[in-house]
Tab-separated table of C-alpha atoms and ligand atoms in Angstrom:
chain	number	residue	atom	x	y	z
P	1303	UNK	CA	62.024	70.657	119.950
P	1304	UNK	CA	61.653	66.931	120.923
P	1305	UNK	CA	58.487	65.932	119.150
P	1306	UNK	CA	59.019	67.365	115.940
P	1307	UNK	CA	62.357	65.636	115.718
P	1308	UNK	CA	60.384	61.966	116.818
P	1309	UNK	CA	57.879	63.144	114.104
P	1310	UNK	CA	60.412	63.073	112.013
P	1311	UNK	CA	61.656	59.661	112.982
P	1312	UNK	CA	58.439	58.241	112.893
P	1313	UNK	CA	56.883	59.752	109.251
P	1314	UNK	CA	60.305	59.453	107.515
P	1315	UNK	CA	59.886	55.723	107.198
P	1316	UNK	CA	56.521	55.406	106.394
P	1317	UNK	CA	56.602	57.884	103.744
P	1318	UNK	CA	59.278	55.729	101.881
P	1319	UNK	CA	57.362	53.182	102.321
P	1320	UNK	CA	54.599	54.487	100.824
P	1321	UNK	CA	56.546	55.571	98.099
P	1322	UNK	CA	57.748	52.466	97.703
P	1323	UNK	CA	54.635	50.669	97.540
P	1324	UNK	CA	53.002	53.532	95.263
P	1325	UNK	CA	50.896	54.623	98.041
P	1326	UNK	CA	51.474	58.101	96.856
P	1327	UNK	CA	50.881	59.340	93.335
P	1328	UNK	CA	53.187	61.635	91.568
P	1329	UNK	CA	52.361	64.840	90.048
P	1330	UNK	CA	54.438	67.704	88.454
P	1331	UNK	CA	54.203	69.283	91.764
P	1332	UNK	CA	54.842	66.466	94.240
P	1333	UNK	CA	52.828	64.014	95.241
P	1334	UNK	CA	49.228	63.575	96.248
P	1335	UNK	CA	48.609	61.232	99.651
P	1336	UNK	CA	45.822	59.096	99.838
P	1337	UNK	CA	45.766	59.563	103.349
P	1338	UNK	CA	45.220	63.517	103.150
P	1339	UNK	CA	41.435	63.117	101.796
P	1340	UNK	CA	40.362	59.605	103.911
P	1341	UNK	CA	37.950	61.053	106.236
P	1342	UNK	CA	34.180	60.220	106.774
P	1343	UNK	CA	32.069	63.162	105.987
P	1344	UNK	CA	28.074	63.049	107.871
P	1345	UNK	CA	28.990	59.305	108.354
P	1346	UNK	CA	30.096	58.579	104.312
P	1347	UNK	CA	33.853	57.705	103.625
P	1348	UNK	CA	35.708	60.108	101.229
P	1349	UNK	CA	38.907	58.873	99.570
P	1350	UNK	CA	41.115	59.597	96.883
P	1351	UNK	CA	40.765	57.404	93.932
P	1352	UNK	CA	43.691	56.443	90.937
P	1353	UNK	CA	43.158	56.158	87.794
P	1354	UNK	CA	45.888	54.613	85.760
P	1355	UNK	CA	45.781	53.458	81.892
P	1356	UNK	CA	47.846	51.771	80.080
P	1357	UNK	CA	49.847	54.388	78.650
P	1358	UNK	CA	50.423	55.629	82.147
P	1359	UNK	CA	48.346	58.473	82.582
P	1360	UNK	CA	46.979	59.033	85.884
P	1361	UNK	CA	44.065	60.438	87.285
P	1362	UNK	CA	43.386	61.014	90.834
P	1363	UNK	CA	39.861	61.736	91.860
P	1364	UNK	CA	37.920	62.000	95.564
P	1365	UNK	CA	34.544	61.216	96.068
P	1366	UNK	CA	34.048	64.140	98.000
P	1367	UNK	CA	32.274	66.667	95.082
P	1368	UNK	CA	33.738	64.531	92.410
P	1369	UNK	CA	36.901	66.642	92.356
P	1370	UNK	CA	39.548	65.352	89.830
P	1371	UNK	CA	42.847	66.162	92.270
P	1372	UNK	CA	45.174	65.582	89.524
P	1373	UNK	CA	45.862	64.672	86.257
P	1374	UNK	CA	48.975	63.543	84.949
P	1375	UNK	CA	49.743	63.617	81.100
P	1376	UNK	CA	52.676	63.594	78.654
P	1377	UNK	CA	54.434	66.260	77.534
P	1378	UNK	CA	56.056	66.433	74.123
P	1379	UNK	CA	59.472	64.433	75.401
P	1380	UNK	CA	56.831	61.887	76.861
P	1381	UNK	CA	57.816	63.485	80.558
P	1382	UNK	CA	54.564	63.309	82.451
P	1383	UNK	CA	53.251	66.384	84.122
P	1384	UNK	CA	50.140	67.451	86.304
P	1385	UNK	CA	47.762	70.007	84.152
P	1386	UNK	CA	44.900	71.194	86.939
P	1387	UNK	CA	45.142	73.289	89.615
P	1388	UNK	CA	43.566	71.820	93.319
P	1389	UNK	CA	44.931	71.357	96.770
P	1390	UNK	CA	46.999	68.460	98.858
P	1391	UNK	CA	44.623	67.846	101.390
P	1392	UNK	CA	40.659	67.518	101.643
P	1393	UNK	CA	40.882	70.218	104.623
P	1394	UNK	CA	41.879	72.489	101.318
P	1395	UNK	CA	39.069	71.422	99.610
P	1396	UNK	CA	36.696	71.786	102.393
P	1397	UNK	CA	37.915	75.343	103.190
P	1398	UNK	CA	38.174	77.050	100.456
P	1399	UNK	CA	38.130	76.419	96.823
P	1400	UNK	CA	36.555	78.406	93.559
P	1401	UNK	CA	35.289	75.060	92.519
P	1402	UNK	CA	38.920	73.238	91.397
P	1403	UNK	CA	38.163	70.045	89.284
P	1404	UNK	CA	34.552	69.470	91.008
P	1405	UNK	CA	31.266	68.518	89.496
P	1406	UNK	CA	28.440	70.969	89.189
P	1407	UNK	CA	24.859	70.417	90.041
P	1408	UNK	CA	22.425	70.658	89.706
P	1409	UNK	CA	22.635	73.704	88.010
P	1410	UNK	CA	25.802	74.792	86.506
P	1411	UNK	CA	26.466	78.612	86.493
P	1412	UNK	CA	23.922	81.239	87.381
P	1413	UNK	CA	20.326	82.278	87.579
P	1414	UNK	CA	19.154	85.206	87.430
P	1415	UNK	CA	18.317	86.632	91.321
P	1416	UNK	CA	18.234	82.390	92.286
P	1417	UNK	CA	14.360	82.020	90.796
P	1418	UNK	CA	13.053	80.212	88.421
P	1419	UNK	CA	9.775	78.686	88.036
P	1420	UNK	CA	8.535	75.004	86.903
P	1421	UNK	CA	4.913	73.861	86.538
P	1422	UNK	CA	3.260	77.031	87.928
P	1423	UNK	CA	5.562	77.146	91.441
P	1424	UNK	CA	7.996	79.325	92.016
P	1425	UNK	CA	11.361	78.325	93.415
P	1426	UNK	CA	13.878	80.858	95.423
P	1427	UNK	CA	17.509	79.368	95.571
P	1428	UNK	CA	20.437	80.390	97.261
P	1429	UNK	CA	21.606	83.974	96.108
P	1430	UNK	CA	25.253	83.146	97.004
P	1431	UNK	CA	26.955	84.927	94.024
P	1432	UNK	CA	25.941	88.500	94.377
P	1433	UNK	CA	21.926	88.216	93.702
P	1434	UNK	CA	22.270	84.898	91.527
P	1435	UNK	CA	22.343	81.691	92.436
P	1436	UNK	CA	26.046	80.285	91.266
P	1437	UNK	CA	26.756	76.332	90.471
P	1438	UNK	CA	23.812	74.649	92.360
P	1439	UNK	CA	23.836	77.282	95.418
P	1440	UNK	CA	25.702	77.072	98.703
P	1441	UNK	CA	26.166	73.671	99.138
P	1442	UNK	CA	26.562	72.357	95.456
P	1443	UNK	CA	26.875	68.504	93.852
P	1444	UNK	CA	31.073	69.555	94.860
P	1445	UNK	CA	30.454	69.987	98.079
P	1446	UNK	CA	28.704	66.771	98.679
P	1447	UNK	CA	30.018	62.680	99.494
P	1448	UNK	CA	29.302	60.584	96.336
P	1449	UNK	CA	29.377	56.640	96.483
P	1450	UNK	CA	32.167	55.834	94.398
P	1451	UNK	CA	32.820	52.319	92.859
P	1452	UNK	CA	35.734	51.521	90.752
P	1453	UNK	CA	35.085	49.703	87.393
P	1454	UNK	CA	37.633	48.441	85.133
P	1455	UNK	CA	36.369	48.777	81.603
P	1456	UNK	CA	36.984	47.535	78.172
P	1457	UNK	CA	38.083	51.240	77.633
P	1458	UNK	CA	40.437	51.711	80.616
P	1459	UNK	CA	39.820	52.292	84.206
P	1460	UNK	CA	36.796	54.502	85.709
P	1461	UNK	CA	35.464	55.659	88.935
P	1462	UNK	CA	31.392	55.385	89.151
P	1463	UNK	CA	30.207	58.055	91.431
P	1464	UNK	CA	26.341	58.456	92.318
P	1465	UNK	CA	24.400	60.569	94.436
P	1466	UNK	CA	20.888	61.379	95.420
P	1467	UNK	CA	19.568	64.893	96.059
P	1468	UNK	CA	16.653	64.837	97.564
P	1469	UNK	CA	13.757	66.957	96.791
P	1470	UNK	CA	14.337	70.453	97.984
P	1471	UNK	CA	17.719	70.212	98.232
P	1472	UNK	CA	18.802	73.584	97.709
P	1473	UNK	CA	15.441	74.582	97.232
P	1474	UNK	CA	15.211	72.811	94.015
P	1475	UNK	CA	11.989	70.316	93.215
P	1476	UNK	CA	12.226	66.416	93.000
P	1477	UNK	CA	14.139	63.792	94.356
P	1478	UNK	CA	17.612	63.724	91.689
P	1479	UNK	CA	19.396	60.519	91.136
P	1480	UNK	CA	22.698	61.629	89.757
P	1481	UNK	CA	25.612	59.266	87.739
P	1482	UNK	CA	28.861	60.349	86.707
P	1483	UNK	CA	31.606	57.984	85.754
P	1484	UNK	CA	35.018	58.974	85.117
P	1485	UNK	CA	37.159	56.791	82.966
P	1486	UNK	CA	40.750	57.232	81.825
P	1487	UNK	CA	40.498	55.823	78.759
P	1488	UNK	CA	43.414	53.895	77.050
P	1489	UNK	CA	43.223	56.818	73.997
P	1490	UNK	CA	44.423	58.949	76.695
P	1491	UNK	CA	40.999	60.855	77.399
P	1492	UNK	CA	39.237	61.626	80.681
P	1493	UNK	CA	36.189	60.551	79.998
P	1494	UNK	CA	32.847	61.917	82.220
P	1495	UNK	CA	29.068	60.845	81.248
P	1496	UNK	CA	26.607	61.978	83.643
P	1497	UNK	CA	22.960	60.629	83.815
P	1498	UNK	CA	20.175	61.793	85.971
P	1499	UNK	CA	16.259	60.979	86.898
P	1500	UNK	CA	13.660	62.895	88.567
P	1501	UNK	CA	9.972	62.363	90.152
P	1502	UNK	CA	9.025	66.018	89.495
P	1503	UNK	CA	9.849	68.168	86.909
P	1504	UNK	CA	12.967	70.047	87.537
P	1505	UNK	CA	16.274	71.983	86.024
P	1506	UNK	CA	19.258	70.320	85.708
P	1507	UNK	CA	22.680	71.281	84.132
P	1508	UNK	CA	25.736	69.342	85.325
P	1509	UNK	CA	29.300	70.226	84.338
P	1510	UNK	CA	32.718	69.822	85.406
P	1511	UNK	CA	35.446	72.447	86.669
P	1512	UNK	CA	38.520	71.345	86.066
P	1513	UNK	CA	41.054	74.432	85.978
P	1514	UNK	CA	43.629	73.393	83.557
P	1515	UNK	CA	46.667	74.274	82.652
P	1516	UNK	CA	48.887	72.131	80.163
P	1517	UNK	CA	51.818	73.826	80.749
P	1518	UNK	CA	52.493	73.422	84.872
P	1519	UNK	CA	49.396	72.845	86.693
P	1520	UNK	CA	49.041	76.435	87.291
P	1521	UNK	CA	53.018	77.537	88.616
P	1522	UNK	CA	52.811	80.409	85.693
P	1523	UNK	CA	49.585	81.792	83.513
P	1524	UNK	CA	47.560	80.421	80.414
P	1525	UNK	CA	47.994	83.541	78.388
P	1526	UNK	CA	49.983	81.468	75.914
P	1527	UNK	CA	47.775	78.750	75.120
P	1528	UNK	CA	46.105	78.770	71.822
P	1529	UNK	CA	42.463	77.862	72.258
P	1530	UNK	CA	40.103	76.992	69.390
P	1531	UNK	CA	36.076	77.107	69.945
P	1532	UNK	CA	33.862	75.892	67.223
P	1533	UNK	CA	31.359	78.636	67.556
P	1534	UNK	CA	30.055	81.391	65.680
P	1535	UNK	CA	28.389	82.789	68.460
P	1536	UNK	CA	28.468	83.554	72.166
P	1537	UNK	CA	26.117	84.683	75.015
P	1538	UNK	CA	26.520	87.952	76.368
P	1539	UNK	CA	26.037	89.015	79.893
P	1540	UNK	CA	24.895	91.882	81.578
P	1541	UNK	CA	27.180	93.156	84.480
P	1542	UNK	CA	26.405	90.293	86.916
P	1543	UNK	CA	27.377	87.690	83.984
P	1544	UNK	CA	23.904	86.925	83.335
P	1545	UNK	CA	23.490	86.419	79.495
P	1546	UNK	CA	20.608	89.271	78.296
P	1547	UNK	CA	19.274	86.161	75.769
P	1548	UNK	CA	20.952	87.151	72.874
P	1549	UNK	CA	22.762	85.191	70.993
P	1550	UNK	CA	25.919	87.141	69.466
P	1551	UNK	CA	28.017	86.199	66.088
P	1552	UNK	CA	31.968	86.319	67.463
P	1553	UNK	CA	33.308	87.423	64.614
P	1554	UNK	CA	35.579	90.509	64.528
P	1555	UNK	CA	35.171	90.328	68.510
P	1556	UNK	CA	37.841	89.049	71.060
P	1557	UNK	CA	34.897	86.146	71.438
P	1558	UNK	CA	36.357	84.750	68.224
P	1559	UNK	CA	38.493	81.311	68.666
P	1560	UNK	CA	37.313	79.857	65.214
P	1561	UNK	CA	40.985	79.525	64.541
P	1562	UNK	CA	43.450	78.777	67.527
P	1563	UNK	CA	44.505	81.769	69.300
P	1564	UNK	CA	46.663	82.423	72.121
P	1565	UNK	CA	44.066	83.499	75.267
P	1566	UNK	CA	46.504	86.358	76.193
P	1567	UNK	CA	45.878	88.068	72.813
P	1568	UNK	CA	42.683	89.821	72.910
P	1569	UNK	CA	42.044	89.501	77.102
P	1570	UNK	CA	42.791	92.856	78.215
P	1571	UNK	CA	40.513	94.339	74.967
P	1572	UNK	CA	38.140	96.764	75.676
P	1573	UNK	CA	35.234	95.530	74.738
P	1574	UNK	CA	32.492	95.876	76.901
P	1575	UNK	CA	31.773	91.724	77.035
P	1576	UNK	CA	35.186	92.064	78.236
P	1577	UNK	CA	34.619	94.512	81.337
P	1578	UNK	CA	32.188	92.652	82.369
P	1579	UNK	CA	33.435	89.369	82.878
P	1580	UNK	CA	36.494	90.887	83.904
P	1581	UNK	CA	38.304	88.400	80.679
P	1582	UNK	CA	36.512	85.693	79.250
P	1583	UNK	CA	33.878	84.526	81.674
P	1584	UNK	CA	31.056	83.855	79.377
P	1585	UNK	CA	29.336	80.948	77.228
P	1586	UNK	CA	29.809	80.132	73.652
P	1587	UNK	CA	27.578	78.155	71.337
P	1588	UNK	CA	28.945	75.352	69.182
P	1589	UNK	CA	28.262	74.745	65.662
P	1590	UNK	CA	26.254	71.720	65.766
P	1591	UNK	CA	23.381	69.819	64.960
P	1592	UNK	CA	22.009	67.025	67.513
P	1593	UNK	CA	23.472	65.499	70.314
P	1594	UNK	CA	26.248	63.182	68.714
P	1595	UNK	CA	29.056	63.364	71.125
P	1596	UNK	CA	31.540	65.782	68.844
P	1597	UNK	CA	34.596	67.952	68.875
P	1598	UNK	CA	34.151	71.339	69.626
P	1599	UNK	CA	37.351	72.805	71.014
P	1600	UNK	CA	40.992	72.265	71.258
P	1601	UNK	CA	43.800	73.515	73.811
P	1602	UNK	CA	47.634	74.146	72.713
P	1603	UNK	CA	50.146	74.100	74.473
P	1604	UNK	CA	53.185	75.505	72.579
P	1605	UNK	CA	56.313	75.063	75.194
P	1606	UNK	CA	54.984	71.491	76.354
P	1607	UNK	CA	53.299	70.615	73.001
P	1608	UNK	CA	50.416	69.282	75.082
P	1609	UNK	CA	47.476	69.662	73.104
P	1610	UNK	CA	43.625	68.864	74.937
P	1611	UNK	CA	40.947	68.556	72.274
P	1612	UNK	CA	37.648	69.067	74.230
P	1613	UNK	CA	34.201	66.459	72.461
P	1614	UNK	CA	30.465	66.533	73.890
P	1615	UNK	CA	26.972	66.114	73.596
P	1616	UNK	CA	26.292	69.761	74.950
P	1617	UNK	CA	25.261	72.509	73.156
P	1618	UNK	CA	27.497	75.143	75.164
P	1619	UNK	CA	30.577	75.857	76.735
P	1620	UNK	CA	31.832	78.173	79.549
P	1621	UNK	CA	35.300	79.504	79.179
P	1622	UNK	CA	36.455	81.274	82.348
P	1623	UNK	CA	39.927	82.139	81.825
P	1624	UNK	CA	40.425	82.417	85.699
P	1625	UNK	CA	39.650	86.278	86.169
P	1626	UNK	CA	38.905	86.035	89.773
P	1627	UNK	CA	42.494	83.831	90.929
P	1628	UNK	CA	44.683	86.412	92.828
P	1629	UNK	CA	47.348	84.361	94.286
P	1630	UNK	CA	45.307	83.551	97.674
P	1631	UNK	CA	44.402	80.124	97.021
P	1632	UNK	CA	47.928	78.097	97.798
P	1633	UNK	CA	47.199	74.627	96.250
P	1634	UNK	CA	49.435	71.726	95.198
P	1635	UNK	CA	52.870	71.702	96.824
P	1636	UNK	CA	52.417	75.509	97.652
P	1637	UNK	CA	51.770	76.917	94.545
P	1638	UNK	CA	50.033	80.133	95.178
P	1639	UNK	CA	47.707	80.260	92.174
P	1640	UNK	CA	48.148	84.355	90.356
P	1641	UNK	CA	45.658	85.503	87.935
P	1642	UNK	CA	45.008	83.381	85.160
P	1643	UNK	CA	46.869	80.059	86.083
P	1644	UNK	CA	43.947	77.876	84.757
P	1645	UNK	CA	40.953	78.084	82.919
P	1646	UNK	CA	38.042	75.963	82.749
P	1647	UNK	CA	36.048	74.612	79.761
P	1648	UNK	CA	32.599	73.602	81.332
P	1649	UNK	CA	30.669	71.853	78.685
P	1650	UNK	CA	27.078	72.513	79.473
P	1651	UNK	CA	23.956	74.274	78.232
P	1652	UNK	CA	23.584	77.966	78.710
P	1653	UNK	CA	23.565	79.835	81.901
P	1654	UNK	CA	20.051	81.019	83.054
P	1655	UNK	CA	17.790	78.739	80.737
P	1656	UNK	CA	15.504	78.366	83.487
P	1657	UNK	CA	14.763	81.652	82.765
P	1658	UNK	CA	15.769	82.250	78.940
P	1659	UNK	CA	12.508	80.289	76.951
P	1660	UNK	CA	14.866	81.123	73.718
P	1661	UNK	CA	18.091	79.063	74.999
P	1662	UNK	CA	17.894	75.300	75.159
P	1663	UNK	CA	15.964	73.832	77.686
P	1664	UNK	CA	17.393	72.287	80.970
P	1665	UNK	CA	13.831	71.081	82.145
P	1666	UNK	CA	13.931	67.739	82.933
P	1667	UNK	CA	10.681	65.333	83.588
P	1668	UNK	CA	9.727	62.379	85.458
P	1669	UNK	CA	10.656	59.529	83.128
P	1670	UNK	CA	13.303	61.230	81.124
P	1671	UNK	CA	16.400	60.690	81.337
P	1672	UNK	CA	19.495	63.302	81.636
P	1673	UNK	CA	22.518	62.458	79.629
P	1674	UNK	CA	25.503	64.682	78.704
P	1675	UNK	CA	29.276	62.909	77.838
P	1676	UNK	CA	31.973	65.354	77.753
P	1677	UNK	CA	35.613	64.160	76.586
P	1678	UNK	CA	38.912	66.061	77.270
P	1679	UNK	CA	41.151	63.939	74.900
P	1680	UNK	CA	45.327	64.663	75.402
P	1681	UNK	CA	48.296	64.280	72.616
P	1682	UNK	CA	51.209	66.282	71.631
P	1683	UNK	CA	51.891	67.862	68.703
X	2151	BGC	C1	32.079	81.063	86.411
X	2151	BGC	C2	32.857	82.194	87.028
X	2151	BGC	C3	33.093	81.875	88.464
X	2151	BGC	C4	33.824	80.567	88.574
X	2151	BGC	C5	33.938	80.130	89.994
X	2151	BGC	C6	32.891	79.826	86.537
X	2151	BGC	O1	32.201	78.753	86.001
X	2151	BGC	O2	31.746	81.322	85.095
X	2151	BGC	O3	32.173	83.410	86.905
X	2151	BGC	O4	33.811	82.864	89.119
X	2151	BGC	O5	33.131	79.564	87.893
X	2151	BGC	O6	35.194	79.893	90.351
């Protein structure tokens, strides 16, 4: 009875003045504290990084996996509000998470049984999503410590994070030097560009999983935002969601978003694509020529009025509409997350091109360079 009550004594005033000071950053659902993600992991330092710009947007970011916490944007009446789903604490993170706001690597979604093969060799990975190998295998690019250095750019503020993963890591080949820096830009976009290098030829398909949810940061479901996908066609899976290599035209399926449509209005259809990924769980191919960085979707939210238009260089997207939440993961200030709180739009090229000599290729050689720049841009309307 005693200690909790000195506990109380003794947290009371240093949380004001924390508060006071700005030590802790506010989000639609309370506040995220610095202090609940500084921690050395394998000897590195993991911390929780703000972002501010000058409109007052605020993104808060640890270096552990590259997971983007929070993200604070206007609504409508200019009231700011938190739109992704994650956790309080680092122990959170660490224990159990389907991937909130991380980075990807090397490889983001599946292949087929974990094997591919690259100059003659053949490589086993991690089967740890049923027999595929699911967002770089069991201990991923958002499972890992990144260096982080904070920049303050012409275009607003940014966190560089880099990481090395050395050859075999995972089982994959060659030593990867990996970039990403997140900037909040001062047009109100979270910015990411990624860049990596090799010594041997390897695969390499980086993305970010952001769950988001415009309306609030994941307290009810996404059914009601309107999502628009430039894309005529889509990649369809086989049972295990990985795509048979045909590329399918969306129209007259639920797979068309060509014109913003509410998520909830063709999820529970029974189309087979459907079953299978349980909702939308699959990849969709944009429109485009080349590798200009260009709009290719848009999020709505009507009660808010938040709207997210999505630009990249990539020639696919993931849209996983958050089949497999079931209220088990409690995250930010206890929000139990139900089915279909968040959904993710992972920029990225297709799922299983190690294995798919039709799709895009994600082989990368000594000497190249890997680039991708995806932009989730917010307004109201
Ligand atoms: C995949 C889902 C998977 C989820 C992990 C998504 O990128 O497409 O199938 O369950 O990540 O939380």
């Amino acid at each position: 009875m005693f200690t909790p009550r000195r506990g109380l004594v003794v947290v009371g005033p240093a949380l004001a003045l924390a508060i006071f000071f700005g030590g802790f950053v506010r989000t639609s659902s309370g506040q995220v504290n610095p202090e609940a993600f500084r921690r050395k992991i394998d000897g590195a330092q993991v911390e929780l990084y703000t972002l501010k710009n000058k409109n007052g947007l605020e993104a808060t970011i640890t270096n552990y996996g590259g997971i983007v916490v929070s993200l604070s944007v206007p609504d409508k009446n200019g009231k700011l509000g938190d739109v992704v789903l994650g956790y309080d604490t680092l122990n959170d993170y660490i224990g159990n998470t389907p991937y909130f706001g991380s980075l990807i690597g090397r490889y983001g979604n599946r292949i087929a049984k974990g094997r591919f093969t690259i100059s003659g060799v053949d490589y086993q990975l991690a089967q740890n999503n049923a027999e595929n190998s699911l967002h770089g295998g069991r201990k991923g690019f958002d499972k890992v410590v990144w260096q982080a250095e904070k920049l303050d750019t012409p275009e607003g503020p940014a966190l560089k994070l880099t990481y090395t993963s050395k050859d075999g890591e995972e089982n994959y080949p060659g030593t990867l030097g990996c970039e990403v820096i997140y900037t909040l830009t001062n047009n109100n976009e979270l910015k990411i560009q990624y860049a990596a290098e090799t010594d041997k030829p390897t695969f390499v398909n980086l993305t970010h999983h952001s769950y988001f949810n415009l309306k609030d940061a994941g307290a009810s479901d996404i059914l009601g935002h309107e999502l628009m996908i430039k894309s005529d066609k889509f990649t369809p899976v086989d049972k295990d969601l990985i795509p048979t290599g045909e590329l399918r035209p969306v129209a007259g399926t639920p797979f068309d978003f060509s014109k913003p449509t509410a998520i909830g209005a063709r999820v529970e259809s029974d189309d087979e694509q459907m079953k299978f990924g349980r909702g939308y769980d699959h990849n969709w191919v944009f429109n485009r020529q080349g590798k200009e960085l260009e709009l290719v979707a848009s999020l709505y939210e009507p009660t808010t009025g938040r709207f997210m238009e999505v630009l990249t260089t990539e020639p696919g997207m993931q849209f996983y509409c958050g089949n497999f939440l079931d209220g088990t993961n409690k995250g930010k200030g206890g929000t139990a997350y139900q089915h279909r709180t968040g959904l993710c739009l992972e920029t990225q090229h297709f799922p299983d091109s190690p294995n798919q000599p039709d799709f895009p290729t994600t082989e990368l050689q000594p000497g190249e360079k890997y680039t991708q720049t995806t932009v989730y841009r917010f307004s109201t309307k």
